[in-house]
mmCIF file of C-alpha atoms and ligand atoms in Angstrom:
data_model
loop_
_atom_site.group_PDB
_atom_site.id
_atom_site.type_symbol
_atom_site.label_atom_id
_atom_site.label_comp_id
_atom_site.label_asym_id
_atom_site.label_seq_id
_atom_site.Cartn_x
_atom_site.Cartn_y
_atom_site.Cartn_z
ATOM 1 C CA UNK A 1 87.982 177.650 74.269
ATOM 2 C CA UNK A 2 84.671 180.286 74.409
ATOM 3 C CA UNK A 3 85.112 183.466 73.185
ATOM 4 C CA UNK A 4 83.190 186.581 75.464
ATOM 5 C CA UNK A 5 83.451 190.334 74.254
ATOM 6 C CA UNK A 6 84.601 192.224 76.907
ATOM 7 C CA UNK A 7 82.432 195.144 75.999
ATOM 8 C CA UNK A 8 79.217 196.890 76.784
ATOM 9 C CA UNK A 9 79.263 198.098 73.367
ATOM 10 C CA UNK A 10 76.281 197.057 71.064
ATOM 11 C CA UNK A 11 77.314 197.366 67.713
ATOM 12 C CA UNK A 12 80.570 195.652 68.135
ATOM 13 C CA UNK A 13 79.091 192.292 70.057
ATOM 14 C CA UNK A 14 76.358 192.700 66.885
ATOM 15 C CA UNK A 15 79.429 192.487 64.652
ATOM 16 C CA UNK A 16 80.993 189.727 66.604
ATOM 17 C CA UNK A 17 77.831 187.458 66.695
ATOM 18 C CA UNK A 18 77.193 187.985 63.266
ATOM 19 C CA UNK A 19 80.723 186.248 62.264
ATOM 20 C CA UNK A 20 79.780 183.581 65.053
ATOM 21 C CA UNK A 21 82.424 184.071 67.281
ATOM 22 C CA UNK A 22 80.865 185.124 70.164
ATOM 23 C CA UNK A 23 80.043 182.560 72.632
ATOM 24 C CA UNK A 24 79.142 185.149 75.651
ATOM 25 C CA UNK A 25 79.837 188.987 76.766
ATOM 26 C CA UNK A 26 81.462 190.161 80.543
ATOM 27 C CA UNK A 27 80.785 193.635 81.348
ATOM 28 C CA UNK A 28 81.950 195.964 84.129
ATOM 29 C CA UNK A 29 81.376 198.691 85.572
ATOM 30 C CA UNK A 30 83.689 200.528 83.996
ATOM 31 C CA UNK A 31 82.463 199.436 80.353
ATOM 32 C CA UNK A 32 79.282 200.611 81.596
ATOM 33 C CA UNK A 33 80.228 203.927 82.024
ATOM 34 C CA UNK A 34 82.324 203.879 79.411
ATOM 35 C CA UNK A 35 78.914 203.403 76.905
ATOM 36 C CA UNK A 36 76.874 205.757 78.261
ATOM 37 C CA UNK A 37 74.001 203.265 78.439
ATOM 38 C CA UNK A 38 71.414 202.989 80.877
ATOM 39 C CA UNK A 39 72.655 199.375 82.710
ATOM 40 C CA UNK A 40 69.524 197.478 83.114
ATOM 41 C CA UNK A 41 68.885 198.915 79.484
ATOM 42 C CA UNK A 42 71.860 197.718 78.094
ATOM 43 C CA UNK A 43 71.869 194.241 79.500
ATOM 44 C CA UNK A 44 69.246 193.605 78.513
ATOM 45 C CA UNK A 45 69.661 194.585 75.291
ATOM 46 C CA UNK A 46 73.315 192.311 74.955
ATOM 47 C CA UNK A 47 71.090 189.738 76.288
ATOM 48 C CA UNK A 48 68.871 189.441 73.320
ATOM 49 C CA UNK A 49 71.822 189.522 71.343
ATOM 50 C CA UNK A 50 74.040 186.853 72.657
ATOM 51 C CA UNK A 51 72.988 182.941 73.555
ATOM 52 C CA UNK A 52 75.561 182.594 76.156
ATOM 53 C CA UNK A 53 76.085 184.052 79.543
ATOM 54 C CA UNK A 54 76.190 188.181 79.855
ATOM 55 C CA UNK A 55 78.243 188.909 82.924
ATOM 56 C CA UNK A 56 76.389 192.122 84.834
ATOM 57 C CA UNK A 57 78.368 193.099 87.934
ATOM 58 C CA UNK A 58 76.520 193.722 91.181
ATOM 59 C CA UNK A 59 78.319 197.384 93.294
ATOM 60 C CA UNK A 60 77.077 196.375 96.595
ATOM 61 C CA UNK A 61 79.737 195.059 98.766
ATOM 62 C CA UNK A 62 77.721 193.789 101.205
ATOM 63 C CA UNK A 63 76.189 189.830 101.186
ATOM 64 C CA UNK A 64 72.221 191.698 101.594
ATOM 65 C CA UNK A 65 73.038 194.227 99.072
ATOM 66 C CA UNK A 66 75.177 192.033 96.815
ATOM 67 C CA UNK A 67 71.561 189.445 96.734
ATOM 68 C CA UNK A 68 69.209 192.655 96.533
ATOM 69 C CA UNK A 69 70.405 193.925 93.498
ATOM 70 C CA UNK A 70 71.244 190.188 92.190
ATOM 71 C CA UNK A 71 67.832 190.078 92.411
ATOM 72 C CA UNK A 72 67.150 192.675 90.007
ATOM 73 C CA UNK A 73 69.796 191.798 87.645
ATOM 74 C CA UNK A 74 68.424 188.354 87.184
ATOM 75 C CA UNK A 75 65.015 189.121 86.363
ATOM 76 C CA UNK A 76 66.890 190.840 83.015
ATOM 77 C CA UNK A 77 67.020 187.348 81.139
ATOM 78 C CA UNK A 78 67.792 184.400 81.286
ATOM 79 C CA UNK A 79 71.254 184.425 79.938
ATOM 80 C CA UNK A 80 72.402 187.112 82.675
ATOM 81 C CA UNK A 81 75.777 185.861 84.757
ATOM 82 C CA UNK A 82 75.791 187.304 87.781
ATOM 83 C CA UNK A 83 78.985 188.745 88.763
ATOM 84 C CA UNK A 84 80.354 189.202 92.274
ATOM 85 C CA UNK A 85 83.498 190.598 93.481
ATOM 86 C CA UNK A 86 86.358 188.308 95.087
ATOM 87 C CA UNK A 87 85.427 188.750 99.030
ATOM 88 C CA UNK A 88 84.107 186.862 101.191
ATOM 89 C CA UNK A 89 80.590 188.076 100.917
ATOM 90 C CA UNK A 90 81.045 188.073 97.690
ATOM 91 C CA UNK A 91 81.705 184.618 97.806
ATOM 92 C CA UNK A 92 78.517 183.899 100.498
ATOM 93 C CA UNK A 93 76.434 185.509 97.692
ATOM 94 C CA UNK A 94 77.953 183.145 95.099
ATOM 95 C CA UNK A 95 77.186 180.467 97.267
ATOM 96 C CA UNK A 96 73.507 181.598 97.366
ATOM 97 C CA UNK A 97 72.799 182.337 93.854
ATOM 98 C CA UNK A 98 74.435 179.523 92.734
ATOM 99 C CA UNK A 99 72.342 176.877 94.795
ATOM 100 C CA UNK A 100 69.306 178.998 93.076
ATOM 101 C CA UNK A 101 70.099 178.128 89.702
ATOM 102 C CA UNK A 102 71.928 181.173 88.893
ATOM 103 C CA UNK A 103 75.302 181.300 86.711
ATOM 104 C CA UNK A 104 77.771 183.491 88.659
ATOM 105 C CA UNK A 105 81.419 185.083 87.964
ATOM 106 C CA UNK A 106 83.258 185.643 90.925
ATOM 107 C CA UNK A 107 85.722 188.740 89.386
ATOM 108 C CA UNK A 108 88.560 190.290 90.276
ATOM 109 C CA UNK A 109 91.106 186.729 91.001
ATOM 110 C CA UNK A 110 94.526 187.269 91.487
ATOM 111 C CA UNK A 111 95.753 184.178 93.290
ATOM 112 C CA UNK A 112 95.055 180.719 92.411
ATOM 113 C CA UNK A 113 93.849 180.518 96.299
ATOM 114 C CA UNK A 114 90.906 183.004 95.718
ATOM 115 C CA UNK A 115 90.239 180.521 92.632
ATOM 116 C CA UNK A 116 90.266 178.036 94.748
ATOM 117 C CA UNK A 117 87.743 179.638 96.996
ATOM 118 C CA UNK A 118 85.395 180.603 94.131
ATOM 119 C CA UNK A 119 85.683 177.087 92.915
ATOM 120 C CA UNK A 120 84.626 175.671 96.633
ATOM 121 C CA UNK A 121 81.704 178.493 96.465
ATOM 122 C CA UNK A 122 80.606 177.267 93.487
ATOM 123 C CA UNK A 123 81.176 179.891 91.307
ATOM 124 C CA UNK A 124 80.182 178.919 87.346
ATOM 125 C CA UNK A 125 83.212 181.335 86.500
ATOM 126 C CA UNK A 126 85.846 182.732 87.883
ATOM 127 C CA UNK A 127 88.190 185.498 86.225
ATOM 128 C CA UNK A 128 91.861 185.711 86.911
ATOM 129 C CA UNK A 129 92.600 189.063 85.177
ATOM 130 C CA UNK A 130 95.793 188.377 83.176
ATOM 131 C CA UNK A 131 96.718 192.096 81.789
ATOM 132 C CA UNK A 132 96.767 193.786 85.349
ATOM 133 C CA UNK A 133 98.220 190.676 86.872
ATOM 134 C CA UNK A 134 101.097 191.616 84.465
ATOM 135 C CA UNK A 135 101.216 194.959 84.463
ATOM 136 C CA UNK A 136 102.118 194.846 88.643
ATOM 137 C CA UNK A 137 105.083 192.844 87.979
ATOM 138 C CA UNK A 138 103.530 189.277 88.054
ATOM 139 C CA UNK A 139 102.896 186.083 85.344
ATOM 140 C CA UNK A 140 99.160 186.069 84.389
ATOM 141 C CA UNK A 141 99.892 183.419 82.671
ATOM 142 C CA UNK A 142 101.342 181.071 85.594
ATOM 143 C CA UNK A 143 98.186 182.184 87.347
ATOM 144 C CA UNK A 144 96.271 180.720 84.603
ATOM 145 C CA UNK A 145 98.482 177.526 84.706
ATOM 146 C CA UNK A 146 98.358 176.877 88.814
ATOM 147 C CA UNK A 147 94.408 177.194 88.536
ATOM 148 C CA UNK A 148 94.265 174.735 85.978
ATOM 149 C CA UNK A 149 95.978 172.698 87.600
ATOM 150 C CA UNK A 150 94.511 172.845 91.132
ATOM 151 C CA UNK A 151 90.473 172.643 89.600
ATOM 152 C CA UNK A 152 91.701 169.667 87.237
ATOM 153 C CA UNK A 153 93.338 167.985 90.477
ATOM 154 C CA UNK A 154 90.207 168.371 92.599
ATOM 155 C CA UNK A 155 87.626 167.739 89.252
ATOM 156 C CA UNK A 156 86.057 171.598 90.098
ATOM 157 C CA UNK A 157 83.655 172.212 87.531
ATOM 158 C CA UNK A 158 84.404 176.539 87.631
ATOM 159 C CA UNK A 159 85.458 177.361 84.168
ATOM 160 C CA UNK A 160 88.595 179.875 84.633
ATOM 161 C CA UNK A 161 87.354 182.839 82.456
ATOM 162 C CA UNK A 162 90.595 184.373 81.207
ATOM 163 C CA UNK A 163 90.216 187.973 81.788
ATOM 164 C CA UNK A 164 91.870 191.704 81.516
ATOM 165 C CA UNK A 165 93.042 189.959 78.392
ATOM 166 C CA UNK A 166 95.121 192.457 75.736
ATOM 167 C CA UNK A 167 97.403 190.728 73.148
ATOM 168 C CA UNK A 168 97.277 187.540 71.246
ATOM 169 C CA UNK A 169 99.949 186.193 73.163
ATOM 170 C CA UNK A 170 97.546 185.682 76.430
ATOM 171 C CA UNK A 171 94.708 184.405 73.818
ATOM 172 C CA UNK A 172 97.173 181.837 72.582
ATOM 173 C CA UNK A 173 98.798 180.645 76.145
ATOM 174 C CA UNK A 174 95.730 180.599 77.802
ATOM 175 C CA UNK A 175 94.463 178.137 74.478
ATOM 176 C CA UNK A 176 97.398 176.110 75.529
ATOM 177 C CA UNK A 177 96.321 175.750 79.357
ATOM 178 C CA UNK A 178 93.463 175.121 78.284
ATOM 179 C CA UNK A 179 91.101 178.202 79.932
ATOM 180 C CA UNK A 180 87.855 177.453 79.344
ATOM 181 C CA UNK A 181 87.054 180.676 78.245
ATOM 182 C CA UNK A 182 88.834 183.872 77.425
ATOM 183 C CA UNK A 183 87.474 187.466 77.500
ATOM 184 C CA UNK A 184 88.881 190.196 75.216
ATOM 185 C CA UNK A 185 88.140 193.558 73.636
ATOM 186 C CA UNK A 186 86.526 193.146 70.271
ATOM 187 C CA UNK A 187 89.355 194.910 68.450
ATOM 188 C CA UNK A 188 91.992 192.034 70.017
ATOM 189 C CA UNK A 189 89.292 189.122 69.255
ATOM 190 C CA UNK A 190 89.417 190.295 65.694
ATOM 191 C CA UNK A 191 93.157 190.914 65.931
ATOM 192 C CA UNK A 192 93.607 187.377 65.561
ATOM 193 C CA UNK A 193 93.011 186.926 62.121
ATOM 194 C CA UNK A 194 95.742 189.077 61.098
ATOM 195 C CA UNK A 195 98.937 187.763 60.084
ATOM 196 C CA UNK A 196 101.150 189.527 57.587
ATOM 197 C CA UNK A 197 101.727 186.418 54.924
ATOM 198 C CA UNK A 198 98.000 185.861 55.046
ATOM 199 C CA UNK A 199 97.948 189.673 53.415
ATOM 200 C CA UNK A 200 100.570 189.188 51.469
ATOM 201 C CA UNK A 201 99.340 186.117 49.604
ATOM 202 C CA UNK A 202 95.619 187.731 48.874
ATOM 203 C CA UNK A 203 97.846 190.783 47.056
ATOM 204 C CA UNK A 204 99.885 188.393 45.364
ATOM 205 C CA UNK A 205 96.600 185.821 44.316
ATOM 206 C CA UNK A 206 94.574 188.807 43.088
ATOM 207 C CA UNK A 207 97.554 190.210 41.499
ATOM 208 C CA UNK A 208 97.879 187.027 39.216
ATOM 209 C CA UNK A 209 94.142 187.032 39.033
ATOM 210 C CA UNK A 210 94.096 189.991 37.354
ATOM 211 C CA UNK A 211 96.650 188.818 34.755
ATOM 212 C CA UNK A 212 94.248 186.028 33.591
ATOM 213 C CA UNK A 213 91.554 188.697 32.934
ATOM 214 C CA UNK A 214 88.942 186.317 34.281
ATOM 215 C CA UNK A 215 85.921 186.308 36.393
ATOM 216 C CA UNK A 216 83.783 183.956 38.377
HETATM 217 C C1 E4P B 1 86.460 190.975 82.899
HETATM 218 O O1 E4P B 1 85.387 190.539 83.223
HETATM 219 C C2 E4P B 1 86.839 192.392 83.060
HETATM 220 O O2 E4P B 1 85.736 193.165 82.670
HETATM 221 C C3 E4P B 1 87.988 192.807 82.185
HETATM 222 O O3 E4P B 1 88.557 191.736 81.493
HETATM 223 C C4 E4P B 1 88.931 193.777 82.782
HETATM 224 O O4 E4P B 1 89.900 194.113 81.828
HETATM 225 P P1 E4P B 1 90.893 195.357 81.994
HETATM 226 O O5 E4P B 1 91.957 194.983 82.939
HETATM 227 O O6 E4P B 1 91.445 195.575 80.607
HETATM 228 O O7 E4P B 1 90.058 196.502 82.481
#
């Protein structure tokens, strides 16, 4: 499964790639605001940070809008993911860039029939998000389930992007479903590592280490 930050923030995708566990970056508007940064700026500055796709999300919600500033957000790099909101000229304009060349995340999926419809648009991603799928009541996970199954019964090639991700437990389910990719805040990415008997045995190793008195 492919690991994106879902962040806008520089120094913590820096810290991510430098581990190597960063395989792309999604940002929203929202996380755009929330940094303070210039957009275009910004992009293109995650873009020369990251190999993999950098999600930048068009605002227009009209099809000529939606391809006007697609047009601008493409010229960024290389690496830059379109991403379009779950509509239906959201999904014309996925339908368009896509035939161009262009990677595109269709956002915002709540129903495994919208991923079905990003999957027949030809979406490279779509993102179910999991955490607000929850939070009204609903399994995020079961979402993530029903879309694998539907793309693997129909061989789609959309990779479901695991999204509004907040715990371990939705890392580890969606691993199970097998997700292509999941997108989390940096501090839940790194999360992941913890594990209290992983702690405890470094004390307890260095503790008798110290007892020998030696060094390497
Ligand atoms: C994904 O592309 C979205 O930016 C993101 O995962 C939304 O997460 P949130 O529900 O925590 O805002």
């Amino acid at each position: 499964m492919k690991f994106f930050a879902d962040t806008a923030e520089i120094a913590d995708i820096k810290d991510l790639a430098a581990i190597g566990l960063l395989d792309g970056v999604t940002t929203n508007p929202s996380l755009i605001a929330k940094s303070g940064r210039d957009f275009k700026e910004v992009t293109k500055e995650i873009c020369g940070i990251v190999n993999g796709p950098v999600s930048a999300e068009v605002v227009a919600l009209d099809y000529d809008g939606m391809m006007r500033e697609a047009a601008i957000l493409r010229k960024i790099a290389d690496n830059v993911c379109i991403k379009v909101p779950m509509t239906l000229d959201g999904l014309k304009a996925c339908k368009a860039l896509t035939g161009d060349g262009s990677m595109v995340n269709v956002t915002l999926c709540f129903s495994a029939n919208q991923a079905l419809l990003a999957a027949k648009a030809g979406a490279t991603f779509v993102s179910p998000f999991v955490g607000r799928h929850d939070d009204n009541g609903f399994d995020g996970m079961e979402l993530i389930a029903d879309i694998r199954l539907i793309y693997d019964n129909y061989d789609f090639r959309t990779e479901i992007l695991v999204a509004s991700v907040r715990h371990g437990i939705h890392v580890l389910n969606a691993a199970r479903i097998g997700a292509d990719v999941m997108t989390a805040p940096p501090a839940v990415i790194k999360g992941l590592v913890k594990h209290v008997l992983t702690d405890k045995g470094i004390e307890g190793f260095l503790a008798d280490w110290a007892k020998t008195g030696q060094t390497i």
